[in-house]
Amino acid sequence: VLRNMNTCLDTGLENFLIEVVTDKAVNLSQHRRIREIVVPKEYKTRTGALFKSRALQYCLEDNVNVLNDSDWIVHLDEETLLTENSVRGIINFVLDGKHPFGQGLITYANENVVNWLTTLADSFRVSDDMGKLRLQFKLFHKPLFSWKGSYVVTQVSAERSVSFDNGIDGSVAEDCFFAMRAFSQGYTFNFIEGEMYEKSPFTLLDFLQQRKRWLQGIL
């Protein structure tokens, strides 16, 4: 959290807030730019959404959300690291103002590599981002082939309109389901320049479980 906050500050960004959404309190240090949101155990969505969908929908509830409809959200996984290039790319995307949804490149073999086998297996995702993802958003502005759950940039009003409250079927691969709903509602997408860093699963078992969930969600 501190590293991402410092990256934003080093890039010159001033008007931002980092929200950490979790089912279990991690007791982050108090800071004016950091907000920890703990999803209550008793919280239920209208359609019974589960897992990450449930947590993201909780953040959109009127009594929790502190953002304006014209604000922008950058969705990151827990290990995603911003770069100055990605922050600049996001700013350019927002200032362009033509599309409410955007996504960019994520790379994996950065800094210390925990598992070279899973990292090499994830290397195709980089070419996937630069090829398929970039093509569909630059040329068609639609999620025709894929959509990831991290490095997701959304305008608040559009995200609330689409919502993550999509029942159990929409909770397995919530990112893919969200993109299909947004597409069906006529929203447009664009590719964002600038890369972010992530780590591949630390074990082969985690890697296989991740792919299994993706396949189940897509089906």
PDB file of N, CA, C and O in Angstrom, residues 104-156:
ATOM      1  N   GLY A 104      -4.932  -2.222 -18.980  1.00  0.00           N
ATOM      2  CA  GLY A 104      -3.614  -2.158 -19.579  1.00  0.00           C
ATOM      3  C   GLY A 104      -2.784  -3.403 -19.339  1.00  0.00           C
ATOM      4  O   GLY A 104      -3.295  -4.444 -18.899  1.00  0.00           O
ATOM      5  N   LEU A 105      -1.502  -3.286 -19.581  1.00  0.00           N
ATOM      6  CA  LEU A 105      -0.562  -4.402 -19.571  1.00  0.00           C
ATOM      7  C   LEU A 105      -0.084  -4.724 -18.153  1.00  0.00           C
ATOM      8  O   LEU A 105       0.285  -3.830 -17.395  1.00  0.00           O
ATOM      9  N   ILE A 106      -0.063  -6.016 -17.824  1.00  0.00           N
ATOM     10  CA  ILE A 106       0.515  -6.508 -16.571  1.00  0.00           C
ATOM     11  C   ILE A 106       1.686  -7.428 -16.917  1.00  0.00           C
ATOM     12  O   ILE A 106       1.558  -8.309 -17.768  1.00  0.00           O
ATOM     13  N   THR A 107       2.832  -7.216 -16.262  1.00  0.00           N
ATOM     14  CA  THR A 107       3.996  -8.081 -16.464  1.00  0.00           C
ATOM     15  C   THR A 107       4.324  -8.805 -15.159  1.00  0.00           C
ATOM     16  O   THR A 107       3.922  -8.370 -14.076  1.00  0.00           O
ATOM     17  N   TYR A 108       5.074  -9.905 -15.260  1.00  0.00           N
ATOM     18  CA  TYR A 108       5.222 -10.816 -14.120  1.00  0.00           C
ATOM     19  C   TYR A 108       6.656 -11.051 -13.656  1.00  0.00           C
ATOM     20  O   TYR A 108       6.896 -11.196 -12.465  1.00  0.00           O
ATOM     21  N   ALA A 109       7.619 -11.137 -14.540  1.00  0.00           N
ATOM     22  CA  ALA A 109       8.985 -11.485 -14.131  1.00  0.00           C
ATOM     23  C   ALA A 109       9.739 -10.231 -13.687  1.00  0.00           C
ATOM     24  O   ALA A 109      10.758  -9.857 -14.263  1.00  0.00           O
ATOM     25  N   ASN A 110       9.233  -9.575 -12.652  1.00  0.00           N
ATOM     26  CA  ASN A 110       9.832  -8.345 -12.160  1.00  0.00           C
ATOM     27  C   ASN A 110      10.355  -8.547 -10.738  1.00  0.00           C
ATOM     28  O   ASN A 110       9.763  -9.265  -9.939  1.00  0.00           O
ATOM     29  N   GLU A 111      11.465  -7.893 -10.441  1.00  0.00           N
ATOM     30  CA  GLU A 111      12.044  -7.942  -9.101  1.00  0.00           C
ATOM     31  C   GLU A 111      12.285  -9.395  -8.673  1.00  0.00           C
ATOM     32  O   GLU A 111      12.728 -10.213  -9.464  1.00  0.00           O
ATOM     33  N   ASN A 112      11.972  -9.761  -7.425  1.00  0.00           N
ATOM     34  CA  ASN A 112      12.243 -11.136  -6.984  1.00  0.00           C
ATOM     35  C   ASN A 112      11.149 -12.082  -7.468  1.00  0.00           C
ATOM     36  O   ASN A 112       9.962 -11.846  -7.259  1.00  0.00           O
ATOM     37  N   VAL A 113      11.545 -13.152  -8.135  1.00  0.00           N
ATOM     38  CA  VAL A 113      10.615 -14.153  -8.666  1.00  0.00           C
ATOM     39  C   VAL A 113      10.512 -15.296  -7.656  1.00  0.00           C
ATOM     40  O   VAL A 113      11.520 -15.904  -7.284  1.00  0.00           O
ATOM     41  N   VAL A 114       9.290 -15.589  -7.201  1.00  0.00           N
ATOM     42  CA  VAL A 114       9.086 -16.634  -6.190  1.00  0.00           C
ATOM     43  C   VAL A 114       9.157 -18.018  -6.821  1.00  0.00           C
ATOM     44  O   VAL A 114       9.798 -18.923  -6.299  1.00  0.00           O
ATOM     45  N   ASN A 115       8.486 -18.196  -7.963  1.00  0.00           N
ATOM     46  CA  ASN A 115       8.442 -19.506  -8.618  1.00  0.00           C
ATOM     47  C   ASN A 115       8.657 -19.302 -10.119  1.00  0.00           C
ATOM     48  O   ASN A 115       7.799 -18.759 -10.812  1.00  0.00           O
ATOM     49  N   TRP A 116       9.820 -19.734 -10.629  1.00  0.00           N
ATOM     50  CA  TRP A 116      10.133 -19.514 -12.034  1.00  0.00           C
ATOM     51  C   TRP A 116       9.222 -20.313 -12.948  1.00  0.00           C
ATOM     52  O   TRP A 116       8.906 -19.883 -14.050  1.00  0.00           O
ATOM     53  N   LEU A 117       8.773 -21.487 -12.508  1.00  0.00           N
ATOM     54  CA  LEU A 117       7.922 -22.323 -13.356  1.00  0.00           C
ATOM     55  C   LEU A 117       6.587 -21.646 -13.637  1.00  0.00           C
ATOM     56  O   LEU A 117       6.159 -21.532 -14.798  1.00  0.00           O
ATOM     57  N   THR A 118       5.911 -21.187 -12.587  1.00  0.00           N
ATOM     58  CA  THR A 118       4.616 -20.516 -12.784  1.00  0.00           C
ATOM     59  C   THR A 118       4.793 -19.157 -13.458  1.00  0.00           C
ATOM     60  O   THR A 118       3.932 -18.718 -14.218  1.00  0.00           O
ATOM     61  N   THR A 119       5.917 -18.502 -13.190  1.00  0.00           N
ATOM     62  CA  THR A 119       6.182 -17.209 -13.832  1.00  0.00           C
ATOM     63  C   THR A 119       6.361 -17.370 -15.334  1.00  0.00           C
ATOM     64  O   THR A 119       5.818 -16.596 -16.128  1.00  0.00           O
ATOM     65  N   LEU A 120       7.106 -18.382 -15.742  1.00  0.00           N
ATOM     66  CA  LEU A 120       7.280 -18.650 -17.172  1.00  0.00           C
ATOM     67  C   LEU A 120       5.955 -19.058 -17.817  1.00  0.00           C
ATOM     68  O   LEU A 120       5.661 -18.679 -18.962  1.00  0.00           O
ATOM     69  N   ALA A 121       5.147 -19.823 -17.065  1.00  0.00           N
ATOM     70  CA  ALA A 121       3.840 -20.226 -17.593  1.00  0.00           C
ATOM     71  C   ALA A 121       2.930 -19.014 -17.777  1.00  0.00           C
ATOM     72  O   ALA A 121       2.052 -19.017 -18.652  1.00  0.00           O
ATOM     73  N   ASP A 122       3.124 -17.975 -16.973  1.00  0.00           N
ATOM     74  CA  ASP A 122       2.316 -16.762 -17.082  1.00  0.00           C
ATOM     75  C   ASP A 122       2.825 -15.812 -18.164  1.00  0.00           C
ATOM     76  O   ASP A 122       2.177 -14.799 -18.443  1.00  0.00           O
ATOM     77  N   SER A 123       3.979 -16.129 -18.747  1.00  0.00           N
ATOM     78  CA  SER A 123       4.558 -15.206 -19.718  1.00  0.00           C
ATOM     79  C   SER A 123       3.659 -14.996 -20.932  1.00  0.00           C
ATOM     80  O   SER A 123       3.678 -13.930 -21.558  1.00  0.00           O
ATOM     81  N   PHE A 124       2.833 -16.008 -21.247  1.00  0.00           N
ATOM     82  CA  PHE A 124       1.931 -15.842 -22.398  1.00  0.00           C
ATOM     83  C   PHE A 124       0.904 -14.748 -22.153  1.00  0.00           C
ATOM     84  O   PHE A 124       0.371 -14.160 -23.105  1.00  0.00           O
ATOM     85  N   ARG A 125       0.622 -14.463 -20.868  1.00  0.00           N
ATOM     86  CA  ARG A 125      -0.380 -13.448 -20.558  1.00  0.00           C
ATOM     87  C   ARG A 125       0.092 -12.054 -20.970  1.00  0.00           C
ATOM     88  O   ARG A 125      -0.730 -11.174 -21.260  1.00  0.00           O
ATOM     89  N   VAL A 126       1.419 -11.854 -20.990  1.00  0.00           N
ATOM     90  CA  VAL A 126       1.954 -10.567 -21.431  1.00  0.00           C
ATOM     91  C   VAL A 126       1.694 -10.379 -22.926  1.00  0.00           C
ATOM     92  O   VAL A 126       1.221  -9.325 -23.359  1.00  0.00           O
ATOM     93  N   SER A 127       1.994 -11.407 -23.719  1.00  0.00           N
ATOM     94  CA  SER A 127       1.713 -11.326 -25.158  1.00  0.00           C
ATOM     95  C   SER A 127       0.213 -11.237 -25.411  1.00  0.00           C
ATOM     96  O   SER A 127      -0.237 -10.588 -26.359  1.00  0.00           O
ATOM     97  N   ASP A 128      -0.568 -11.880 -24.536  1.00  0.00           N
ATOM     98  CA  ASP A 128      -2.025 -11.815 -24.645  1.00  0.00           C
ATOM     99  C   ASP A 128      -2.510 -10.381 -24.452  1.00  0.00           C
ATOM    100  O   ASP A 128      -3.383  -9.900 -25.177  1.00  0.00           O
ATOM    101  N   ASP A 129      -1.923  -9.691 -23.467  1.00  0.00           N
ATOM    102  CA  ASP A 129      -2.287  -8.298 -23.219  1.00  0.00           C
ATOM    103  C   ASP A 129      -1.893  -7.404 -24.389  1.00  0.00           C
ATOM    104  O   ASP A 129      -2.668  -6.545 -24.833  1.00  0.00           O
ATOM    105  N   MET A 130      -0.674  -7.600 -24.889  1.00  0.00           N
ATOM    106  CA  MET A 130      -0.176  -6.736 -25.960  1.00  0.00           C
ATOM    107  C   MET A 130      -0.811  -7.054 -27.308  1.00  0.00           C
ATOM    108  O   MET A 130      -0.815  -6.219 -28.211  1.00  0.00           O
ATOM    109  N   GLY A 131      -1.332  -8.264 -27.453  1.00  0.00           N
ATOM    110  CA  GLY A 131      -1.969  -8.644 -28.707  1.00  0.00           C
ATOM    111  C   GLY A 131      -3.474  -8.552 -28.642  1.00  0.00           C
ATOM    112  O   GLY A 131      -4.088  -7.576 -29.081  1.00  0.00           O
ATOM    113  N   LYS A 132      -4.077  -9.572 -28.047  1.00  0.00           N
ATOM    114  CA  LYS A 132      -5.540  -9.686 -28.030  1.00  0.00           C
ATOM    115  C   LYS A 132      -6.219  -8.538 -27.282  1.00  0.00           C
ATOM    116  O   LYS A 132      -7.176  -7.923 -27.782  1.00  0.00           O
ATOM    117  N   LEU A 133      -5.739  -8.256 -26.074  1.00  0.00           N
ATOM    118  CA  LEU A 133      -6.371  -7.215 -25.257  1.00  0.00           C
ATOM    119  C   LEU A 133      -6.257  -5.850 -25.920  1.00  0.00           C
ATOM    120  O   LEU A 133      -7.236  -5.105 -26.030  1.00  0.00           O
ATOM    121  N   ARG A 134      -5.047  -5.535 -26.372  1.00  0.00           N
ATOM    122  CA  ARG A 134      -4.817  -4.235 -27.000  1.00  0.00           C
ATOM    123  C   ARG A 134      -5.611  -4.091 -28.298  1.00  0.00           C
ATOM    124  O   ARG A 134      -6.192  -3.041 -28.574  1.00  0.00           O
ATOM    125  N   LEU A 135      -5.646  -5.150 -29.097  1.00  0.00           N
ATOM    126  CA  LEU A 135      -6.380  -5.107 -30.362  1.00  0.00           C
ATOM    127  C   LEU A 135      -7.858  -4.824 -30.147  1.00  0.00           C
ATOM    128  O   LEU A 135      -8.434  -3.938 -30.783  1.00  0.00           O
ATOM    129  N   GLN A 136      -8.480  -5.592 -29.233  1.00  0.00           N
ATOM    130  CA  GLN A 136      -9.930  -5.455 -29.063  1.00  0.00           C
ATOM    131  C   GLN A 136     -10.325  -4.080 -28.538  1.00  0.00           C
ATOM    132  O   GLN A 136     -11.384  -3.550 -28.895  1.00  0.00           O
ATOM    133  N   PHE A 137      -9.490  -3.484 -27.694  1.00  0.00           N
ATOM    134  CA  PHE A 137      -9.844  -2.187 -27.123  1.00  0.00           C
ATOM    135  C   PHE A 137      -9.443  -1.021 -28.015  1.00  0.00           C
ATOM    136  O   PHE A 137     -10.165  -0.025 -28.085  1.00  0.00           O
ATOM    137  N   LYS A 138      -8.314  -1.133 -28.694  1.00  0.00           N
ATOM    138  CA  LYS A 138      -7.873  -0.053 -29.577  1.00  0.00           C
ATOM    139  C   LYS A 138      -8.723   0.023 -30.839  1.00  0.00           C
ATOM    140  O   LYS A 138      -9.041   1.103 -31.338  1.00  0.00           O
ATOM    141  N   LEU A 139      -9.092  -1.160 -31.357  1.00  0.00           N
ATOM    142  CA  LEU A 139      -9.787  -1.208 -32.646  1.00  0.00           C
ATOM    143  C   LEU A 139     -11.306  -1.219 -32.500  1.00  0.00           C
ATOM    144  O   LEU A 139     -12.016  -0.502 -33.213  1.00  0.00           O
ATOM    145  N   PHE A 140     -11.800  -2.039 -31.561  1.00  0.00           N
ATOM    146  CA  PHE A 140     -13.247  -2.228 -31.439  1.00  0.00           C
ATOM    147  C   PHE A 140     -13.851  -1.576 -30.195  1.00  0.00           C
ATOM    148  O   PHE A 140     -15.067  -1.384 -30.120  1.00  0.00           O
ATOM    149  N   HIS A 141     -13.023  -1.290 -29.179  1.00  0.00           N
ATOM    150  CA  HIS A 141     -13.477  -0.710 -27.913  1.00  0.00           C
ATOM    151  C   HIS A 141     -14.530  -1.586 -27.228  1.00  0.00           C
ATOM    152  O   HIS A 141     -15.477  -1.094 -26.622  1.00  0.00           O
ATOM    153  N   LYS A 142     -14.324  -2.907 -27.381  1.00  0.00           N
ATOM    154  CA  LYS A 142     -15.241  -3.881 -26.783  1.00  0.00           C
ATOM    155  C   LYS A 142     -14.433  -5.057 -26.218  1.00  0.00           C
ATOM    156  O   LYS A 142     -13.400  -5.424 -26.792  1.00  0.00           O
ATOM    157  N   PRO A 143     -14.903  -5.708 -25.138  1.00  0.00           N
ATOM    158  CA  PRO A 143     -14.199  -6.868 -24.575  1.00  0.00           C
ATOM    159  C   PRO A 143     -14.581  -8.147 -25.312  1.00  0.00           C
ATOM    160  O   PRO A 143     -15.194  -9.059 -24.752  1.00  0.00           O
ATOM    161  N   LEU A 144     -14.193  -8.231 -26.559  1.00  0.00           N
ATOM    162  CA  LEU A 144     -14.621  -9.345 -27.403  1.00  0.00           C
ATOM    163  C   LEU A 144     -13.954 -10.661 -27.014  1.00  0.00           C
ATOM    164  O   LEU A 144     -14.535 -11.730 -27.196  1.00  0.00           O
ATOM    165  N   PHE A 145     -12.726 -10.597 -26.502  1.00  0.00           N
ATOM    166  CA  PHE A 145     -11.970 -11.819 -26.255  1.00  0.00           C
ATOM    167  C   PHE A 145     -11.682 -12.078 -24.778  1.00  0.00           C
ATOM    168  O   PHE A 145     -11.653 -13.224 -24.348  1.00  0.00           O
ATOM    169  N   SER A 146     -11.430 -11.031 -24.001  1.00  0.00           N
ATOM    170  CA  SER A 146     -11.064 -11.260 -22.601  1.00  0.00           C
ATOM    171  C   SER A 146     -11.123  -9.958 -21.807  1.00  0.00           C
ATOM    172  O   SER A 146     -11.227  -8.870 -22.365  1.00  0.00           O
ATOM    173  N   TRP A 147     -11.026 -10.119 -20.483  1.00  0.00           N
ATOM    174  CA  TRP A 147     -11.031  -8.985 -19.554  1.00  0.00           C
ATOM    175  C   TRP A 147     -10.503  -9.501 -18.229  1.00  0.00           C
ATOM    176  O   TRP A 147     -10.920 -10.541 -17.740  1.00  0.00           O
ATOM    177  N   LYS A 148      -9.558  -8.813 -17.648  1.00  0.00           N
ATOM    178  CA  LYS A 148      -8.922  -9.254 -16.413  1.00  0.00           C
ATOM    179  C   LYS A 148      -9.559  -8.579 -15.198  1.00  0.00           C
ATOM    180  O   LYS A 148     -10.299  -7.613 -15.330  1.00  0.00           O
ATOM    181  N   GLY A 149      -9.225  -9.094 -14.018  1.00  0.00           N
ATOM    182  CA  GLY A 149      -9.766  -8.522 -12.785  1.00  0.00           C
ATOM    183  C   GLY A 149      -8.872  -7.503 -12.135  1.00  0.00           C
ATOM    184  O   GLY A 149      -9.248  -6.891 -11.130  1.00  0.00           O
ATOM    185  N   SER A 150      -7.669  -7.307 -12.679  1.00  0.00           N
ATOM    186  CA  SER A 150      -6.730  -6.329 -12.137  1.00  0.00           C
ATOM    187  C   SER A 150      -6.316  -5.372 -13.245  1.00  0.00           C
ATOM    188  O   SER A 150      -6.432  -5.700 -14.431  1.00  0.00           O
ATOM    189  N   TYR A 151      -5.788  -4.198 -12.842  1.00  0.00           N
ATOM    190  CA  TYR A 151      -5.526  -3.105 -13.774  1.00  0.00           C
ATOM    191  C   TYR A 151      -6.815  -2.794 -14.514  1.00  0.00           C
ATOM    192  O   TYR A 151      -6.857  -2.671 -15.731  1.00  0.00           O
ATOM    193  N   VAL A 152      -7.890  -2.683 -13.749  1.00  0.00           N
ATOM    194  CA  VAL A 152      -9.210  -2.321 -14.255  1.00  0.00           C
ATOM    195  C   VAL A 152      -9.488  -0.876 -13.835  1.00  0.00           C
ATOM    196  O   VAL A 152      -9.429  -0.551 -12.652  1.00  0.00           O
ATOM    197  N   VAL A 153      -9.764  -0.020 -14.789  1.00  0.00           N
ATOM    198  CA  VAL A 153     -10.057   1.381 -14.507  1.00  0.00           C
ATOM    199  C   VAL A 153     -11.500   1.659 -14.914  1.00  0.00           C
ATOM    200  O   VAL A 153     -11.883   1.411 -16.060  1.00  0.00           O
ATOM    201  N   THR A 154     -12.300   2.131 -13.963  1.00  0.00           N
ATOM    202  CA  THR A 154     -13.726   2.343 -14.225  1.00  0.00           C
ATOM    203  C   THR A 154     -14.177   3.700 -13.697  1.00  0.00           C
ATOM    204  O   THR A 154     -13.667   4.185 -12.686  1.00  0.00           O
ATOM    205  N   GLN A 155     -15.136   4.286 -14.378  1.00  0.00           N
ATOM    206  CA  GLN A 155     -15.791   5.469 -13.829  1.00  0.00           C
ATOM    207  C   GLN A 155     -16.865   4.993 -12.860  1.00  0.00           C
ATOM    208  O   GLN A 155     -17.581   4.026 -13.123  1.00  0.00           O
ATOM    209  N   VAL A 156     -16.973   5.663 -11.729  1.00  0.00           N
ATOM    210  CA  VAL A 156     -17.840   5.190 -10.647  1.00  0.00           C
ATOM    211  C   VAL A 156     -19.273   4.999 -11.110  1.00  0.00           C
ATOM    212  O   VAL A 156     -19.909   3.984 -10.812  1.00  0.00           O
TER     213      VAL A 156
END
